[in-house]
C-alpha cells in the first residue's frame, strides 16, 4: 500500500479489525520508510444488481429512481412518507429476491412488482403508474385497465 505521506510502498500492518458485519476489514498501517501511520479498508467487490431495459440495455438498479416513480404515482394521495419508504423497501427486497441468482431483473418484472404493491395501497396511484408503465395504445385499453382495478364498476 502506498504511503500517503512519502509515497513509499513499504509498510507493515499494525492492527486489523473486521467491520460492518464481516463485510470489510479496517487495517492500521505504518510506513517503514517515514513512520507515518494510516488506515486502509478492504472489502469484497460485488457485482452490482442490474435492471434489464426493454431494449436489452442493462443499468444498475437505482433505489432513488424507483422511489421517485412511486412518489409521482402517489402524489397528492393520502399516503405518508414513511409508508412510501416502506413500499420502496419492500419492492427493492422483492426485486433482489427474484434476481438473487443472476443479480438482475427485467423492467417488466420490476414494473409488475410495483403495480402489485400499488394496487394494494392506492388504486389511483396504481392507474397513474400503469398509464406510464403499460404504454396504452388507445383510450379503450386505458378504460379496460381502470375497470379491472375498480372491479368492473
PDB file of C-alpha atoms in Angstrom:
ATOM      1  CA  UNK A   1       0.000   0.000   0.000  1.00  0.00           C
ATOM      2  CA  UNK A   2       1.408   3.410  -0.973  1.00  0.00           C
ATOM      3  CA  UNK A   3       2.162   5.717   1.976  1.00  0.00           C
ATOM      4  CA  UNK A   4       0.056   8.901   1.700  1.00  0.00           C
ATOM      5  CA  UNK A   5       2.909  10.889   3.268  1.00  0.00           C
ATOM      6  CA  UNK A   6       6.064   9.833   1.404  1.00  0.00           C
ATOM      7  CA  UNK A   7       4.776   7.529  -1.379  1.00  0.00           C
ATOM      8  CA  UNK A   8       6.804   4.508  -0.277  1.00  0.00           C
ATOM      9  CA  UNK A   9       5.344   1.049  -0.915  1.00  0.00           C
ATOM     10  CA  UNK A  10       6.930  -0.475   2.201  1.00  0.00           C
ATOM     11  CA  UNK A  11       4.592  -0.694   5.191  1.00  0.00           C
ATOM     12  CA  UNK A  12       3.540  -3.061   7.927  1.00  0.00           C
ATOM     13  CA  UNK A  13       0.092  -3.821   9.290  1.00  0.00           C
ATOM     14  CA  UNK A  14      -0.135  -2.860  12.967  1.00  0.00           C
ATOM     15  CA  UNK A  15      -3.763  -3.835  13.591  1.00  0.00           C
ATOM     16  CA  UNK A  16      -6.673  -5.420  11.667  1.00  0.00           C
ATOM     17  CA  UNK A  17     -10.347  -5.247  12.610  1.00  0.00           C
ATOM     18  CA  UNK A  18     -13.419  -6.729  10.988  1.00  0.00           C
ATOM     19  CA  UNK A  19     -16.040  -4.064  10.283  1.00  0.00           C
ATOM     20  CA  UNK A  20     -19.680  -3.932   9.111  1.00  0.00           C
ATOM     21  CA  UNK A  21     -20.737  -7.467   9.983  1.00  0.00           C
ATOM     22  CA  UNK A  22     -17.663  -9.004   8.393  1.00  0.00           C
ATOM     23  CA  UNK A  23     -18.143  -7.201   5.076  1.00  0.00           C
ATOM     24  CA  UNK A  24     -14.960  -5.138   5.372  1.00  0.00           C
ATOM     25  CA  UNK A  25     -11.618  -5.051   7.182  1.00  0.00           C
ATOM     26  CA  UNK A  26     -10.003  -1.947   8.659  1.00  0.00           C
ATOM     27  CA  UNK A  27      -6.210  -2.060   8.794  1.00  0.00           C
ATOM     28  CA  UNK A  28      -3.913   0.355  10.643  1.00  0.00           C
ATOM     29  CA  UNK A  29      -0.598   0.556   8.820  1.00  0.00           C
ATOM     30  CA  UNK A  30       2.799   2.099   9.453  1.00  0.00           C
ATOM     31  CA  UNK A  31       5.168   3.201   6.696  1.00  0.00           C
ATOM     32  CA  UNK A  32       8.580   1.547   7.134  1.00  0.00           C
ATOM     33  CA  UNK A  33      10.306   4.463   5.384  1.00  0.00           C
ATOM     34  CA  UNK A  34       8.939   7.511   7.238  1.00  0.00           C
ATOM     35  CA  UNK A  35       6.956   6.043  10.181  1.00  0.00           C
ATOM     36  CA  UNK A  36       3.653   7.684   9.104  1.00  0.00           C
ATOM     37  CA  UNK A  37       0.572   5.765  10.313  1.00  0.00           C
ATOM     38  CA  UNK A  38      -2.542   5.485   8.164  1.00  0.00           C
ATOM     39  CA  UNK A  39      -5.719   3.429   7.792  1.00  0.00           C
ATOM     40  CA  UNK A  40      -6.839   1.323   4.851  1.00  0.00           C
ATOM     41  CA  UNK A  41     -10.100  -0.528   4.241  1.00  0.00           C
ATOM     42  CA  UNK A  42     -10.614  -3.761   2.367  1.00  0.00           C
ATOM     43  CA  UNK A  43     -13.976  -5.071   1.124  1.00  0.00           C
ATOM     44  CA  UNK A  44     -15.378  -7.550  -1.353  1.00  0.00           C
ATOM     45  CA  UNK A  45     -16.229  -6.029  -4.703  1.00  0.00           C
ATOM     46  CA  UNK A  46     -19.673  -7.291  -5.580  1.00  0.00           C
ATOM     47  CA  UNK A  47     -21.268  -7.345  -8.984  1.00  0.00           C
ATOM     48  CA  UNK A  48     -23.965  -4.625  -8.949  1.00  0.00           C
ATOM     49  CA  UNK A  49     -27.646  -5.562  -9.168  1.00  0.00           C
ATOM     50  CA  UNK A  50     -28.742  -4.712 -12.725  1.00  0.00           C
ATOM     51  CA  UNK A  51     -32.031  -3.842 -14.413  1.00  0.00           C
ATOM     52  CA  UNK A  52     -32.529  -5.127 -17.972  1.00  0.00           C
ATOM     53  CA  UNK A  53     -34.299  -2.463 -20.028  1.00  0.00           C
ATOM     54  CA  UNK A  54     -36.843  -3.284 -22.757  1.00  0.00           C
ATOM     55  CA  UNK A  55     -34.249  -2.660 -25.469  1.00  0.00           C
ATOM     56  CA  UNK A  56     -31.791  -5.078 -23.828  1.00  0.00           C
ATOM     57  CA  UNK A  57     -29.525  -2.475 -22.225  1.00  0.00           C
ATOM     58  CA  UNK A  58     -28.502  -3.061 -18.639  1.00  0.00           C
ATOM     59  CA  UNK A  59     -28.148  -0.406 -15.977  1.00  0.00           C
ATOM     60  CA  UNK A  60     -27.536  -0.559 -12.224  1.00  0.00           C
ATOM     61  CA  UNK A  61     -30.626  -0.780 -10.026  1.00  0.00           C
ATOM     62  CA  UNK A  62     -31.378   2.694  -8.672  1.00  0.00           C
ATOM     63  CA  UNK A  63     -33.462   2.828  -5.493  1.00  0.00           C
ATOM     64  CA  UNK A  64     -33.841   6.615  -5.841  1.00  0.00           C
ATOM     65  CA  UNK A  65     -35.276   6.295  -9.352  1.00  0.00           C
ATOM     66  CA  UNK A  66     -37.733   3.664  -8.117  1.00  0.00           C
ATOM     67  CA  UNK A  67     -38.710   5.903  -5.201  1.00  0.00           C
ATOM     68  CA  UNK A  68     -39.293   8.911  -7.449  1.00  0.00           C
ATOM     69  CA  UNK A  69     -41.609   6.895  -9.716  1.00  0.00           C
ATOM     70  CA  UNK A  70     -43.620   5.675  -6.758  1.00  0.00           C
ATOM     71  CA  UNK A  71     -43.727   9.167  -5.222  1.00  0.00           C
ATOM     72  CA  UNK A  72     -45.027  10.534  -8.536  1.00  0.00           C
ATOM     73  CA  UNK A  73     -47.761   7.906  -8.637  1.00  0.00           C
ATOM     74  CA  UNK A  74     -48.731   8.668  -5.012  1.00  0.00           C
ATOM     75  CA  UNK A  75     -48.524  12.454  -5.382  1.00  0.00           C
ATOM     76  CA  UNK A  76     -51.395  14.217  -3.568  1.00  0.00           C
ATOM     77  CA  UNK A  77     -52.709  10.882  -2.316  1.00  0.00           C
ATOM     78  CA  UNK A  78     -53.344  10.159   1.398  1.00  0.00           C
ATOM     79  CA  UNK A  79     -50.157   8.125   1.861  1.00  0.00           C
ATOM     80  CA  UNK A  80     -47.462   9.039   4.401  1.00  0.00           C
ATOM     81  CA  UNK A  81     -43.790   9.454   3.535  1.00  0.00           C
ATOM     82  CA  UNK A  82     -42.905   6.608   5.892  1.00  0.00           C
ATOM     83  CA  UNK A  83     -45.316   4.292   4.046  1.00  0.00           C
ATOM     84  CA  UNK A  84     -43.762   5.320   0.715  1.00  0.00           C
ATOM     85  CA  UNK A  85     -40.295   4.447   2.103  1.00  0.00           C
ATOM     86  CA  UNK A  86     -41.653   1.110   3.320  1.00  0.00           C
ATOM     87  CA  UNK A  87     -43.188   0.381  -0.100  1.00  0.00           C
ATOM     88  CA  UNK A  88     -39.900   1.174  -1.868  1.00  0.00           C
ATOM     89  CA  UNK A  89     -38.005  -1.093   0.555  1.00  0.00           C
ATOM     90  CA  UNK A  90     -40.486  -3.944   0.052  1.00  0.00           C
ATOM     91  CA  UNK A  91     -40.260  -3.616  -3.740  1.00  0.00           C
ATOM     92  CA  UNK A  92     -36.448  -3.484  -3.583  1.00  0.00           C
ATOM     93  CA  UNK A  93     -36.369  -6.598  -1.371  1.00  0.00           C
ATOM     94  CA  UNK A  94     -38.709  -8.460  -3.734  1.00  0.00           C
ATOM     95  CA  UNK A  95     -36.611  -7.445  -6.760  1.00  0.00           C
ATOM     96  CA  UNK A  96     -33.386  -8.640  -5.096  1.00  0.00           C
ATOM     97  CA  UNK A  97     -35.118 -11.856  -4.095  1.00  0.00           C
ATOM     98  CA  UNK A  98     -36.318 -12.575  -7.644  1.00  0.00           C
ATOM     99  CA  UNK A  99     -32.926 -11.746  -9.165  1.00  0.00           C
ATOM    100  CA  UNK A 100     -30.878 -13.445  -6.474  1.00  0.00           C
ATOM    101  CA  UNK A 101     -29.003 -15.911  -8.684  1.00  0.00           C
ATOM    102  CA  UNK A 102     -28.456 -13.726 -11.761  1.00  0.00           C
ATOM    103  CA  UNK A 103     -28.105 -10.368  -9.905  1.00  0.00           C
ATOM    104  CA  UNK A 104     -30.504  -8.790 -12.412  1.00  0.00           C
ATOM    105  CA  UNK A 105     -34.212  -8.211 -13.055  1.00  0.00           C
ATOM    106  CA  UNK A 106     -36.117  -7.080 -16.140  1.00  0.00           C
ATOM    107  CA  UNK A 107     -38.005  -3.795 -16.139  1.00  0.00           C
ATOM    108  CA  UNK A 108     -41.180  -5.765 -16.873  1.00  0.00           C
ATOM    109  CA  UNK A 109     -40.743  -7.911 -13.733  1.00  0.00           C
ATOM    110  CA  UNK A 110     -39.873  -4.842 -11.669  1.00  0.00           C
ATOM    111  CA  UNK A 111     -42.897  -2.990 -13.051  1.00  0.00           C
ATOM    112  CA  UNK A 112     -45.197  -5.882 -12.145  1.00  0.00           C
ATOM    113  CA  UNK A 113     -43.872  -5.857  -8.569  1.00  0.00           C
ATOM    114  CA  UNK A 114     -44.549  -2.100  -8.342  1.00  0.00           C
ATOM    115  CA  UNK A 115     -48.034  -2.459  -9.819  1.00  0.00           C
ATOM    116  CA  UNK A 116     -48.954  -5.265  -7.424  1.00  0.00           C
ATOM    117  CA  UNK A 117     -47.811  -3.224  -4.420  1.00  0.00           C
ATOM    118  CA  UNK A 118     -49.526  -0.018  -5.572  1.00  0.00           C
ATOM    119  CA  UNK A 119     -52.740  -1.948  -6.254  1.00  0.00           C
ATOM    120  CA  UNK A 120     -52.756  -2.972  -2.578  1.00  0.00           C
ATOM    121  CA  UNK A 121     -52.068   0.578  -1.345  1.00  0.00           C
ATOM    122  CA  UNK A 122     -53.916   3.024  -3.626  1.00  0.00           C
ATOM    123  CA  UNK A 123     -55.937   2.338  -6.790  1.00  0.00           C
ATOM    124  CA  UNK A 124     -55.412   5.852  -8.199  1.00  0.00           C
ATOM    125  CA  UNK A 125     -51.633   5.507  -7.794  1.00  0.00           C
ATOM    126  CA  UNK A 126     -51.869   2.108  -9.497  1.00  0.00           C
ATOM    127  CA  UNK A 127     -53.634   3.657 -12.519  1.00  0.00           C
ATOM    128  CA  UNK A 128     -51.153   6.548 -12.656  1.00  0.00           C
ATOM    129  CA  UNK A 129     -48.197   4.159 -12.652  1.00  0.00           C
ATOM    130  CA  UNK A 130     -49.871   1.743 -15.087  1.00  0.00           C
ATOM    131  CA  UNK A 131     -50.605   4.561 -17.528  1.00  0.00           C
ATOM    132  CA  UNK A 132     -46.870   5.232 -17.834  1.00  0.00           C
ATOM    133  CA  UNK A 133     -45.599   1.665 -17.431  1.00  0.00           C
ATOM    134  CA  UNK A 134     -48.019  -0.180 -19.718  1.00  0.00           C
ATOM    135  CA  UNK A 135     -47.848   2.268 -22.651  1.00  0.00           C
ATOM    136  CA  UNK A 136     -51.550   2.099 -23.526  1.00  0.00           C
ATOM    137  CA  UNK A 137     -52.096   2.385 -27.280  1.00  0.00           C
ATOM    138  CA  UNK A 138     -55.578   3.869 -27.045  1.00  0.00           C
ATOM    139  CA  UNK A 139     -58.271   5.061 -24.663  1.00  0.00           C
ATOM    140  CA  UNK A 140     -60.066   1.687 -24.701  1.00  0.00           C
ATOM    141  CA  UNK A 141     -57.028  -0.076 -23.233  1.00  0.00           C
ATOM    142  CA  UNK A 142     -56.818   2.557 -20.503  1.00  0.00           C
ATOM    143  CA  UNK A 143     -60.547   2.273 -19.710  1.00  0.00           C
ATOM    144  CA  UNK A 144     -60.257  -1.524 -19.565  1.00  0.00           C
ATOM    145  CA  UNK A 145     -57.397  -1.210 -17.032  1.00  0.00           C
ATOM    146  CA  UNK A 146     -59.432   1.203 -14.885  1.00  0.00           C
ATOM    147  CA  UNK A 147     -62.385  -1.216 -14.967  1.00  0.00           C
ATOM    148  CA  UNK A 148     -60.186  -4.163 -13.979  1.00  0.00           C
ATOM    149  CA  UNK A 149     -58.881  -2.241 -10.950  1.00  0.00           C
ATOM    150  CA  UNK A 150     -62.259  -0.926  -9.962  1.00  0.00           C
ATOM    151  CA  UNK A 151     -63.847  -4.372 -10.121  1.00  0.00           C
ATOM    152  CA  UNK A 152     -65.679  -3.616 -13.390  1.00  0.00           C
ATOM    153  CA  UNK A 153     -67.902  -0.896 -11.894  1.00  0.00           C
TER     154      UNK A 153
END
